[in-house]
mmCIF file of C-alpha atoms in Angstrom:
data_model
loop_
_atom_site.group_PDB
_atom_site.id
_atom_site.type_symbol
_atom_site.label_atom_id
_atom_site.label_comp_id
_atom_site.label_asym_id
_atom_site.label_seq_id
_atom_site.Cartn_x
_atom_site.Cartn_y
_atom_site.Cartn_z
ATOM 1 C CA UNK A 1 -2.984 9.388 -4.097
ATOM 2 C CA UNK A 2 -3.992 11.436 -1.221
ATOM 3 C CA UNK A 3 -0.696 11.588 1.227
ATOM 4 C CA UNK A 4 -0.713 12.626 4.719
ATOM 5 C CA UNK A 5 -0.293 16.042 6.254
ATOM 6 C CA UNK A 6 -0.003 17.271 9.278
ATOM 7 C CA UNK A 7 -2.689 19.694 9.572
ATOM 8 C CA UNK A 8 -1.436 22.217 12.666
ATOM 9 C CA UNK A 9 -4.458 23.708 14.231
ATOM 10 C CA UNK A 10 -4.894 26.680 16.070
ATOM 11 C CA UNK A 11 -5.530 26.110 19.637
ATOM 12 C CA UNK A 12 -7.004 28.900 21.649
ATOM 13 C CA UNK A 13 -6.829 26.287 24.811
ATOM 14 C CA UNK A 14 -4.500 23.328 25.741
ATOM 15 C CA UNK A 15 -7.420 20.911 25.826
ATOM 16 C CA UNK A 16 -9.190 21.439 22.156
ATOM 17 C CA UNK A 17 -9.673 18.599 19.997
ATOM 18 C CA UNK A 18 -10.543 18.450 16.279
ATOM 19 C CA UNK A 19 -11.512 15.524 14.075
ATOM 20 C CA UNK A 20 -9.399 15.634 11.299
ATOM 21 C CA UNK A 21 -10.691 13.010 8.755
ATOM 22 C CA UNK A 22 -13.174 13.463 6.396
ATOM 23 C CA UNK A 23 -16.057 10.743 7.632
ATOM 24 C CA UNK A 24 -18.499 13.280 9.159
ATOM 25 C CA UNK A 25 -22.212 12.806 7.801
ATOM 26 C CA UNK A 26 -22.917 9.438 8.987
ATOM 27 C CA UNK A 27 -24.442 9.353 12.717
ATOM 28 C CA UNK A 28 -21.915 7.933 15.228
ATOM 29 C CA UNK A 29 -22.966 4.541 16.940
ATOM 30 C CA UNK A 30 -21.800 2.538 19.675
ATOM 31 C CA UNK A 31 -21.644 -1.128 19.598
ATOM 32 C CA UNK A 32 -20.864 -3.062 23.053
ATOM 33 C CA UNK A 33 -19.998 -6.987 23.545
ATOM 34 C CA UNK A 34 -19.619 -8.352 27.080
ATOM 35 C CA UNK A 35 -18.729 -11.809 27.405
ATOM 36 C CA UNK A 36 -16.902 -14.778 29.098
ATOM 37 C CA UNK A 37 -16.580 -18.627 28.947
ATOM 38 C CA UNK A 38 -19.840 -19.266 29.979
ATOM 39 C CA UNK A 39 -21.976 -16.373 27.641
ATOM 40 C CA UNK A 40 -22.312 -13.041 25.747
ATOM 41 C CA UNK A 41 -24.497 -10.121 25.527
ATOM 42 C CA UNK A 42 -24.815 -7.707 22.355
ATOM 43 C CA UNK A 43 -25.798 -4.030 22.481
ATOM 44 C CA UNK A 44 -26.358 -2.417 19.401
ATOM 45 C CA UNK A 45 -26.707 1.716 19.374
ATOM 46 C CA UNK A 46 -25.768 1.617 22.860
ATOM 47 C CA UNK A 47 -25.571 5.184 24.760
ATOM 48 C CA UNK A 48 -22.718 5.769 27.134
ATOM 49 C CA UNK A 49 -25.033 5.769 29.950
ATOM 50 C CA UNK A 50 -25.801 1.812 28.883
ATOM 51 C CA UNK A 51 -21.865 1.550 28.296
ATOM 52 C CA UNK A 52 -21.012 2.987 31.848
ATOM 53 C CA UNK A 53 -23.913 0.911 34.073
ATOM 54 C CA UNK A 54 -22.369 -2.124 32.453
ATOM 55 C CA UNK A 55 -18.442 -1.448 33.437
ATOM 56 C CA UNK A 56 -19.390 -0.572 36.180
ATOM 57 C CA UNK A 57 -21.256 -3.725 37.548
ATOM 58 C CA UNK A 58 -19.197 -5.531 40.269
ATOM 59 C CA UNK A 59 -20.925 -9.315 38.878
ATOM 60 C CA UNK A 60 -19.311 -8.708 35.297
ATOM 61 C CA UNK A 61 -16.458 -7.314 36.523
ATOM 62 C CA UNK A 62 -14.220 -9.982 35.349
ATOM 63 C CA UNK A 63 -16.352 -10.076 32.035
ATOM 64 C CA UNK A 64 -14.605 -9.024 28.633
ATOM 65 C CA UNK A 65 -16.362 -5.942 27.334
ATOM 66 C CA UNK A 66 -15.695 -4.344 23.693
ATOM 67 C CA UNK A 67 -16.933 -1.066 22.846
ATOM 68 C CA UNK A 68 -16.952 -0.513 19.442
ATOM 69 C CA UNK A 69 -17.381 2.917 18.373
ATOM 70 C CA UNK A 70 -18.470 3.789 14.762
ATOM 71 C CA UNK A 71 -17.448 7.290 13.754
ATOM 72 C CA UNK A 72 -15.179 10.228 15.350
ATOM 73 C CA UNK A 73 -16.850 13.453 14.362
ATOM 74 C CA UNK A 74 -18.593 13.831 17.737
ATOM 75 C CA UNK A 75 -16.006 15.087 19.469
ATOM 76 C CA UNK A 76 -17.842 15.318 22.628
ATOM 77 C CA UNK A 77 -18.551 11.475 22.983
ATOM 78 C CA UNK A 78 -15.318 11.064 22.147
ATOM 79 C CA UNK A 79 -14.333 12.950 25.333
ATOM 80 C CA UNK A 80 -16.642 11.655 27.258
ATOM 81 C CA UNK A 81 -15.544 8.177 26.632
ATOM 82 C CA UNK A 82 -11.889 9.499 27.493
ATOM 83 C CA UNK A 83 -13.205 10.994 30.815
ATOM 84 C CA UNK A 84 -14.647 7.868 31.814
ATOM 85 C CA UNK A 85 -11.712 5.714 31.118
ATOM 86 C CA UNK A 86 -9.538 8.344 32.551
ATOM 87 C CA UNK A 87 -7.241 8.950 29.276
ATOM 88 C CA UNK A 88 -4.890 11.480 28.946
ATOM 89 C CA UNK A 89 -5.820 14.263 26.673
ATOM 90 C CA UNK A 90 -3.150 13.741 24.355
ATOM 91 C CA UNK A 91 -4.485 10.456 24.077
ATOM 92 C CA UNK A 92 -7.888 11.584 22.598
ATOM 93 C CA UNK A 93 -6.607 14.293 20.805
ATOM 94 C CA UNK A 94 -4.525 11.153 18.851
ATOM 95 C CA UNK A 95 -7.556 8.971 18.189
ATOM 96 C CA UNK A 96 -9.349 12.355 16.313
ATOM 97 C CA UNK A 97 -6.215 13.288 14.390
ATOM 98 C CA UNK A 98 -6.132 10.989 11.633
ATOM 99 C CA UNK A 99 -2.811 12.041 10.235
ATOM 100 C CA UNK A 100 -1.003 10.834 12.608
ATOM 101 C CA UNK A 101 1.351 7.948 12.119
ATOM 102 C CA UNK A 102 0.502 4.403 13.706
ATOM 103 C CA UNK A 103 1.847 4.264 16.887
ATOM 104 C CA UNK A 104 1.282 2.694 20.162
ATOM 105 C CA UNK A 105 1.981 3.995 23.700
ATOM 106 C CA UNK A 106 1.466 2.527 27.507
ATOM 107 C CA UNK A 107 0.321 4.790 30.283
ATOM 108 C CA UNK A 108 -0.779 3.681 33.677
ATOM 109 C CA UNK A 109 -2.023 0.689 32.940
ATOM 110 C CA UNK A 110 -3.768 1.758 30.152
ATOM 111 C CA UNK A 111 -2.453 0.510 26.240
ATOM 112 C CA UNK A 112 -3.304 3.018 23.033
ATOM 113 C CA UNK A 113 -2.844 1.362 19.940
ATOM 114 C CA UNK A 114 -3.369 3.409 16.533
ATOM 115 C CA UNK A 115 -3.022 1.177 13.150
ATOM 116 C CA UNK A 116 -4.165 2.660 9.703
ATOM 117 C CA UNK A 117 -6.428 0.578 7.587
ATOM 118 C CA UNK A 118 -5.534 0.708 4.029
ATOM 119 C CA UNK A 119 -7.491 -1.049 0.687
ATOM 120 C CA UNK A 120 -8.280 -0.603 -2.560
ATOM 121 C CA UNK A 121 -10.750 2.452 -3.330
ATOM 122 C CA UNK A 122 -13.453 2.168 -5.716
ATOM 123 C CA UNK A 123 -12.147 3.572 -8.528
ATOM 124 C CA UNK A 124 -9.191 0.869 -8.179
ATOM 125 C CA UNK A 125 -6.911 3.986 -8.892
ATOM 126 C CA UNK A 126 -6.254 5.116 -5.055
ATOM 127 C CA UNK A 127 -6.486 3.730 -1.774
ATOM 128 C CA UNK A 128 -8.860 4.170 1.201
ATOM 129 C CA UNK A 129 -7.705 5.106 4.242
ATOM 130 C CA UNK A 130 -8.869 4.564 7.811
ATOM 131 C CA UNK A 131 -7.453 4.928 10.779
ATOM 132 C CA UNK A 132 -8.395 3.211 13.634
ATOM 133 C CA UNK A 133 -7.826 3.244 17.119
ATOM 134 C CA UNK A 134 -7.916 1.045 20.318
ATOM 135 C CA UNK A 135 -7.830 1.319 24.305
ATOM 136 C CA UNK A 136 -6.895 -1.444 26.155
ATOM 137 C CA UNK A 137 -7.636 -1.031 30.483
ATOM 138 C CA UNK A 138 -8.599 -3.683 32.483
ATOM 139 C CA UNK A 139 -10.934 -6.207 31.074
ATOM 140 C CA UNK A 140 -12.276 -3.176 28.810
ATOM 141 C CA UNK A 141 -10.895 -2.738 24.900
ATOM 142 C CA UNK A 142 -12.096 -0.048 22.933
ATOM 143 C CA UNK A 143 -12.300 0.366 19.774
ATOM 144 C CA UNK A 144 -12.455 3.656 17.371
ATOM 145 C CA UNK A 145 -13.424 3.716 13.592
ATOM 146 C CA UNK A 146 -13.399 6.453 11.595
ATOM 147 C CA UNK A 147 -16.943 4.854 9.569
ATOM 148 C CA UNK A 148 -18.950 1.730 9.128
ATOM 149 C CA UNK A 149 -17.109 -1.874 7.794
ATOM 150 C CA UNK A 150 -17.036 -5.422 7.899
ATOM 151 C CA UNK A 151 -13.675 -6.065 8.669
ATOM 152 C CA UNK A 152 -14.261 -7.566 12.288
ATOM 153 C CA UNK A 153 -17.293 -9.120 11.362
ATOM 154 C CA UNK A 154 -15.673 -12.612 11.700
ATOM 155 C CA UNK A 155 -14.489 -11.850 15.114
ATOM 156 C CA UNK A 156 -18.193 -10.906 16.044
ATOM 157 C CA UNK A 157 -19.548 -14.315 14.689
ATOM 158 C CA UNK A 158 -16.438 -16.181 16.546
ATOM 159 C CA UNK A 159 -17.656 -14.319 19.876
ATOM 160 C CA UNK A 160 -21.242 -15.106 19.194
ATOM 161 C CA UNK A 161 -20.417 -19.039 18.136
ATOM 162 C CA UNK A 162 -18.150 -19.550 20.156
ATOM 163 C CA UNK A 163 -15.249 -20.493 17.720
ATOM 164 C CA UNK A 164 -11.838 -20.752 18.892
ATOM 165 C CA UNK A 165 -10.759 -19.483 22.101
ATOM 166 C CA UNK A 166 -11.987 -16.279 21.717
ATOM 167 C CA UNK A 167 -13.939 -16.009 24.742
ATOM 168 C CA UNK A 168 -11.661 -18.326 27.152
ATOM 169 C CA UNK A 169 -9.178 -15.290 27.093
ATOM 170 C CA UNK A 170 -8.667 -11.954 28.119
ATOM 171 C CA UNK A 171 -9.294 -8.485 26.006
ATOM 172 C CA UNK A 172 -5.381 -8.607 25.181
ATOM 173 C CA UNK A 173 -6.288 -11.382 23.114
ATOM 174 C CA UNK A 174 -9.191 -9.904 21.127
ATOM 175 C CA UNK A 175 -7.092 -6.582 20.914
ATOM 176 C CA UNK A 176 -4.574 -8.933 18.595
ATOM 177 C CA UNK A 177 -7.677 -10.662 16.514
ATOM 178 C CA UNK A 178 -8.612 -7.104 16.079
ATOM 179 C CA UNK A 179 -5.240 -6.165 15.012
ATOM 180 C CA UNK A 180 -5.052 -8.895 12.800
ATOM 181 C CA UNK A 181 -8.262 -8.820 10.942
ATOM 182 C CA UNK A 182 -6.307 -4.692 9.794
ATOM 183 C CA UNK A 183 -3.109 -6.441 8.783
ATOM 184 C CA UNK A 184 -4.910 -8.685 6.776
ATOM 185 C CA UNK A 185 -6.549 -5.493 4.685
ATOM 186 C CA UNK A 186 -2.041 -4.792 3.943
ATOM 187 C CA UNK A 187 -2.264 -8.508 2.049
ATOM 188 C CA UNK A 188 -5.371 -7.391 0.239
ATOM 189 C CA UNK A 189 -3.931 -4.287 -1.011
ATOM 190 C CA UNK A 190 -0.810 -5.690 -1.814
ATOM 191 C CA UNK A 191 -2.474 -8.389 -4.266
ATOM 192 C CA UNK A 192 -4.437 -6.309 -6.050
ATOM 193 C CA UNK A 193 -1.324 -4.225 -6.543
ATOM 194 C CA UNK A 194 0.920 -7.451 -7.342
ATOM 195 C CA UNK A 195 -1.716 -8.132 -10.357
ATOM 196 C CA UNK A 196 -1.645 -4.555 -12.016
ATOM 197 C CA UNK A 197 2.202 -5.144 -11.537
ATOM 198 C CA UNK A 198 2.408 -8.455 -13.160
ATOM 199 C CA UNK A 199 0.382 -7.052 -15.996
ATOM 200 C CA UNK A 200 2.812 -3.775 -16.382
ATOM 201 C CA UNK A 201 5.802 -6.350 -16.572
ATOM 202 C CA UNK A 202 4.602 -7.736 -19.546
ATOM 203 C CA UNK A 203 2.944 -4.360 -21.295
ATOM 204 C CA UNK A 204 6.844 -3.155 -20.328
ATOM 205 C CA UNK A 205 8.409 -5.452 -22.633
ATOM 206 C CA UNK A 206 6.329 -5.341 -25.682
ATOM 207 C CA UNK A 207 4.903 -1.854 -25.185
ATOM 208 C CA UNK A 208 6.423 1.683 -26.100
ATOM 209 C CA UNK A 209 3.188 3.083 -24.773
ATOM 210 C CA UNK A 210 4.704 5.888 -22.635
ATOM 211 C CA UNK A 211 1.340 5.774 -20.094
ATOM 212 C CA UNK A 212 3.437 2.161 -19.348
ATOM 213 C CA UNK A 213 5.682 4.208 -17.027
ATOM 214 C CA UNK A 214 2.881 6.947 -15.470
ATOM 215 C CA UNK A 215 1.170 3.075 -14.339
ATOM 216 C CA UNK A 216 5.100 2.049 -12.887
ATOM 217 C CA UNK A 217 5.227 5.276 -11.160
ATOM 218 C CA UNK A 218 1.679 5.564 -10.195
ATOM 219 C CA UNK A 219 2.335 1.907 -8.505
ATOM 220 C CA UNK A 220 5.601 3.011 -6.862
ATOM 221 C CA UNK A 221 4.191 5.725 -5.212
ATOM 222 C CA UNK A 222 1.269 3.277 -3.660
ATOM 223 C CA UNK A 223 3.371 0.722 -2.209
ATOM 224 C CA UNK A 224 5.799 4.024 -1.220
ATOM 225 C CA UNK A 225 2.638 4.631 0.932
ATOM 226 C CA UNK A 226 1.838 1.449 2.337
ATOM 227 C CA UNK A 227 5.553 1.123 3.534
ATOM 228 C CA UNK A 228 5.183 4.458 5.118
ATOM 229 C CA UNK A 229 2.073 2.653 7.155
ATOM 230 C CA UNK A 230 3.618 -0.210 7.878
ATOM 231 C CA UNK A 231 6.486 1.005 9.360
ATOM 232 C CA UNK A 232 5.292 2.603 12.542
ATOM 233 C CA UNK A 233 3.236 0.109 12.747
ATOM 234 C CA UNK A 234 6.383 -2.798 12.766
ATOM 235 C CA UNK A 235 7.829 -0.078 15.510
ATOM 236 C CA UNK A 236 4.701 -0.198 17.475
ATOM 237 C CA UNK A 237 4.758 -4.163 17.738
ATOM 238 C CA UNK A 238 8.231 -4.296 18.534
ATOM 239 C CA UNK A 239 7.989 -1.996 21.241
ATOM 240 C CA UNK A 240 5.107 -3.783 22.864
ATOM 241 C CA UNK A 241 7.398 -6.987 22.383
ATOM 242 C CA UNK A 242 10.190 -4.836 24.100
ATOM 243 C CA UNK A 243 7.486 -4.483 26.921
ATOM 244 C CA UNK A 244 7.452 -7.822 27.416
ATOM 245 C CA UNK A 245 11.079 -7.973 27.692
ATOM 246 C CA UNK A 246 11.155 -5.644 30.762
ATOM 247 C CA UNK A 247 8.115 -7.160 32.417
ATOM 248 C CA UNK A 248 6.856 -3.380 32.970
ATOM 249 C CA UNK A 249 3.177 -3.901 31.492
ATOM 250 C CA UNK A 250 1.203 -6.687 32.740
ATOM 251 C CA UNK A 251 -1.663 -5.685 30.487
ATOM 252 C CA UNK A 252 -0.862 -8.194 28.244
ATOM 253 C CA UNK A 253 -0.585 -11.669 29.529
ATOM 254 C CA UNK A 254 2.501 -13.650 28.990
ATOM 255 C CA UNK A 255 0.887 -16.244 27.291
ATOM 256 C CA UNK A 256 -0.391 -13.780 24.917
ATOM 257 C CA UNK A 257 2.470 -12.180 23.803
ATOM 258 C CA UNK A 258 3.610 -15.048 21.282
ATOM 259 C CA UNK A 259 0.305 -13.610 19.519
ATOM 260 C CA UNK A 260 2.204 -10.301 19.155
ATOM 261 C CA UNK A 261 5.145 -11.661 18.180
ATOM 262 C CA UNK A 262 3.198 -12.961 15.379
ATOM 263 C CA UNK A 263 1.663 -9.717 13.977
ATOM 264 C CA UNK A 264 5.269 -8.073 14.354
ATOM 265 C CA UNK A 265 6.584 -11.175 11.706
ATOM 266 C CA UNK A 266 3.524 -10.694 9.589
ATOM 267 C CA UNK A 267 4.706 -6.742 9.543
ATOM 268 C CA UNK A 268 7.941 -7.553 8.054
ATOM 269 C CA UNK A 269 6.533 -10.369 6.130
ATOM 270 C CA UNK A 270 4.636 -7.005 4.959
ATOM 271 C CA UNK A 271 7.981 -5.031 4.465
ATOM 272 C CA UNK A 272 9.904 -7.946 2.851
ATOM 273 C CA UNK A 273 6.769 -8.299 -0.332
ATOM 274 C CA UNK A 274 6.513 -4.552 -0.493
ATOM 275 C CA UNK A 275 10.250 -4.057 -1.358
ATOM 276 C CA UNK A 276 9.932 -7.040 -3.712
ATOM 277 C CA UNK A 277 7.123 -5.377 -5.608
ATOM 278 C CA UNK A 278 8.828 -2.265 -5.554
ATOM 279 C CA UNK A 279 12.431 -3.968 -7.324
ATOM 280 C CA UNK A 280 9.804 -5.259 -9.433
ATOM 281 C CA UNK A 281 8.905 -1.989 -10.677
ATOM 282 C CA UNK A 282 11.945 -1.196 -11.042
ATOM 283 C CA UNK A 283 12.621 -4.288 -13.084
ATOM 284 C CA UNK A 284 9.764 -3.309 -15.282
ATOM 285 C CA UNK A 285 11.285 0.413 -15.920
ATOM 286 C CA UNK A 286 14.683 -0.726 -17.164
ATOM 287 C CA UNK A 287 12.517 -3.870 -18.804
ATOM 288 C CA UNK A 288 10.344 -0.931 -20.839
ATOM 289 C CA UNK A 289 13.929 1.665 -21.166
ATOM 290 C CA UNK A 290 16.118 -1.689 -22.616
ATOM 291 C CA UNK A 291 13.002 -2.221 -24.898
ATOM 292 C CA UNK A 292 12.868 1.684 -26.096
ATOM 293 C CA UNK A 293 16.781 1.082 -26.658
ATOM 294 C CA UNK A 294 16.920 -1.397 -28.257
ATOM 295 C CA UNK A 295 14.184 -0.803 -30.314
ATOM 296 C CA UNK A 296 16.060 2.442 -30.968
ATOM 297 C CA UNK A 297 19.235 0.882 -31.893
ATOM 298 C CA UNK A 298 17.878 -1.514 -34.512
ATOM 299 C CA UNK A 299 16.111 1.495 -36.286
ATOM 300 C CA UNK A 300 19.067 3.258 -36.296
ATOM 301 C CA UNK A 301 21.249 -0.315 -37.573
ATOM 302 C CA UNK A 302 18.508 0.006 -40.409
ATOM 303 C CA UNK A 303 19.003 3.237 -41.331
ATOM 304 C CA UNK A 304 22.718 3.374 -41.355
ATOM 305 C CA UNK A 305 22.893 0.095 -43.409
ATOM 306 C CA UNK A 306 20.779 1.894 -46.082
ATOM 307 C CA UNK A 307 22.624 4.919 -46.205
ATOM 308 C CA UNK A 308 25.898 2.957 -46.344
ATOM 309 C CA UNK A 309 24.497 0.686 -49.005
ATOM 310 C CA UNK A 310 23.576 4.257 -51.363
ATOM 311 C CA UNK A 311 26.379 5.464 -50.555
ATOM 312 C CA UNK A 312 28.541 4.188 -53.601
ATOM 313 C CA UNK A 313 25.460 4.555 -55.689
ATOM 314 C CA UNK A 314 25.440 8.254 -55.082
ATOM 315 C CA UNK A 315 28.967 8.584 -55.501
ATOM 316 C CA UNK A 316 28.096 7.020 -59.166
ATOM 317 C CA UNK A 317 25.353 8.809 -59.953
ATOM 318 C CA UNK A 318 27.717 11.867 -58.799
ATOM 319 C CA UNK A 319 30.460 10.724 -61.199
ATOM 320 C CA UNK A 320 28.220 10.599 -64.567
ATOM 321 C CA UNK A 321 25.877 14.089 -63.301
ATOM 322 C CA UNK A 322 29.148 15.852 -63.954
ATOM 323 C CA UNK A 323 29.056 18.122 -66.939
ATOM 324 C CA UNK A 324 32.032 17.626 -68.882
ATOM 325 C CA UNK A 325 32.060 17.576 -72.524
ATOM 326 C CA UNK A 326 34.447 14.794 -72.865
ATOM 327 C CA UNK A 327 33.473 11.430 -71.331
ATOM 328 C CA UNK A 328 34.329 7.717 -72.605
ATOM 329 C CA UNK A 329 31.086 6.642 -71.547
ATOM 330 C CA UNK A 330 28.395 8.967 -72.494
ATOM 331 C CA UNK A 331 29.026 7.885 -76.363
ATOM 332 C CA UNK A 332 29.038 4.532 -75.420
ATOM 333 C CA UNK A 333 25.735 3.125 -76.760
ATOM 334 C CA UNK A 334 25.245 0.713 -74.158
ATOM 335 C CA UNK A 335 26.418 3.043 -71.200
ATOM 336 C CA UNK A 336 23.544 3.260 -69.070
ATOM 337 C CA UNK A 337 22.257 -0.459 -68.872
ATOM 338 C CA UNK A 338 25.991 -0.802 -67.683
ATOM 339 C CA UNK A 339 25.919 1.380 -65.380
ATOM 340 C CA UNK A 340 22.612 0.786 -63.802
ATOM 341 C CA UNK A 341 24.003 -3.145 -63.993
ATOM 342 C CA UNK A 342 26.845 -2.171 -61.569
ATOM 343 C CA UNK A 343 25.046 -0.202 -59.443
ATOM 344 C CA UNK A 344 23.221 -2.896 -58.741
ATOM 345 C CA UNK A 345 25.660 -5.477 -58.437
ATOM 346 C CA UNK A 346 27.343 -3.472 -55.880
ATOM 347 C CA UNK A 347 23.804 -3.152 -53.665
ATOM 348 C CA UNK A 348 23.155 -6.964 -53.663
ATOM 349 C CA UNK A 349 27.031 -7.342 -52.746
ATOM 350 C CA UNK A 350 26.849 -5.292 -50.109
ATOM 351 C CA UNK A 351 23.493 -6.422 -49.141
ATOM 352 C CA UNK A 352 24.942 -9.476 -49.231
ATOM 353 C CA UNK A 353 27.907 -8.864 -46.703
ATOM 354 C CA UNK A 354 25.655 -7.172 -44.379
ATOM 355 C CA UNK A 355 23.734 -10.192 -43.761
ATOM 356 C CA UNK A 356 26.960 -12.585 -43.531
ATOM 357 C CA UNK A 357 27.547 -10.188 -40.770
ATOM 358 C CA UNK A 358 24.624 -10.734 -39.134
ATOM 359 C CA UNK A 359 24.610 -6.912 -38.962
ATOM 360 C CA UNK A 360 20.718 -7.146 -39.930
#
């Protein structure tokens, strides 16, 4: 699994800005939706010349616009956006670093929210990673994705149906559909790794396959992953809850925070399954290290009760390999039948005691 570094760049000025992930060969698009109650417009491909003329208009002023920006490798759209939001540099230089932990911050009116996107990769043997991004000011929210996907596809088709309440509230309220339609990618993730786990439970206790524990391992350090990325994220939610608390950011409305306070219980709802699977794991490591033992132990039960069962035999055969000149028995025409007789008389007894035992 690829983890995250912090990749320190060299910065020959205070205001330089890198993109840091690795989506940079698709072109970057804009997508803008400005609605209300009453209607919505759609503008696909849109320039920032399109996206400015329309915040700008005094008779949509009170209209809900969502810029949805596809790609981050054009770093100077992505500055221009921040110059005509007014966003602090820091700010921008967050949304291009993609290492950085989730995290969310309020400045000036202005809310930056960071969340990392996590599912299943193709090869069903890593994850995929995206991080994505959003700037809530006004009645604007912006949105940053690192490449093309569906996963607010749904929201689109609620805003252009008009399902739910979408569009009878504010931006804050399509920042937490937003926010939720990501969460619901931790779920995903989480059952696909819950099956592999339910099938390495089993393999554990019949198996001695030693790729069983590379699999528990492999799986340990993926959910070890996805609880570093939920984390921040459960910090981030209960600091914007903490917000409310204080009544020091009224870009959220009050009504809107119960919303929030759901996400931050589907976070630890996150938390709580991910340390489950993980004591899972763990069950199916001592499951697979009881089954090597004890598989161990009734090899070596075998063994012993074999060597203690030849043991008189040998001493026998010991007794009449001697080479002494005199001895009762070797004249004795009917020696050896005897012999053999008792030797096995005294196997099938002691076979025999074993098993009243229950010692095999």
């Amino acid at each position: 699994m690829k983890r995250i570094k912090y990749k320190q760049v060299r910065k020959v000025q205070p205001n330089y800005f890198e993109y840091t992930g690795i989506h940079k060969t698709d072109p970057v698009e804009m997508q803008l939706f400005v609605y209300d109650d009453a209607g919505y417009e759609e503008y696909k491909k849109v320039a920032i010349q399109k996206v400015k003329k329309e915040i700008e208009d005094e008779l949509q002023y009170n209209d809900v616009k969502w810029l949805n920006i596809h790609g981050l490798h054009d770093i100077n759209l992505i500055k221009e956006i921040g110059d005509m939001l007014a966003i602090e540099s820091f700010i921008i230089s967050d949304i291009l670093n993609t290492n950085r932990r989730s995290k969310m911050e309020e400045l000036d009116k202005v809310l930056f929210f960071s969340i990392k996107s996590i599912l299943p990769d193709n090869d069903y043997d890593s994850v995929s990673v995206e991080q994505i991004s959003f700037l809530l000011k006004d009645n604007l929210l912006v949105s940053f994705q690192e490449k093309k996907s569906d996963f607010f596809t749904h929201i689109r088709e609620r805003i252009k149906t008009h399902s739910g309440i979408v569009r009878k509230k504010k931006n804050d309220y399509l920042l937490y559909l937003l926010l939720e339609a990501v969460m619901e990618n931790f779920y995903i993730t989480i059952e696909f790794y819950e099956d592999q786990i339910e099938d390495l439970m089993i393999e554990a206790k019949s198996s001695d396959n030693p790729d069983v524990l590379v699999r528990i391992e492999r799986n340990r350090e993926h959910l070890n992953f996805l609880k570093r990325s939920i984390l921040p994220l459960r910090d981030a939610l209960f600091n914007l809850k903490s917000e409310h608390d204080e009544d020091d950011y009224d870009g959220i409305e009050k009504a809107n925070y119960s919303f929030f306070a759901r996400l931050h219980q589907k976070s630890l709802e996150i938390l709580e399954q991910i340390e489950y699977d993980m004591n899972t794991l763990d069950s199916a490591s001592s499951f697979y290290f009881s089954s090597q033992s004890h598989r161990m132990n009734e090899i070596m039960k075998i063994l012993t009760v074999v060597s203690v069962i030849f043991m008189p035999l040998t001493f026998l055969v010991g007794v009449y390999g001697m080479n002494f000149k005199h001895m009762p028995e070797l004249d004795y025409a009917y020696g050896y039948y005897i012999v053999v007789a008792v030797m096995v008389i005294i196997a099938l007894g002691m076979v025999y005691y074993f098993k009243k035992k229950k010692w095999f």
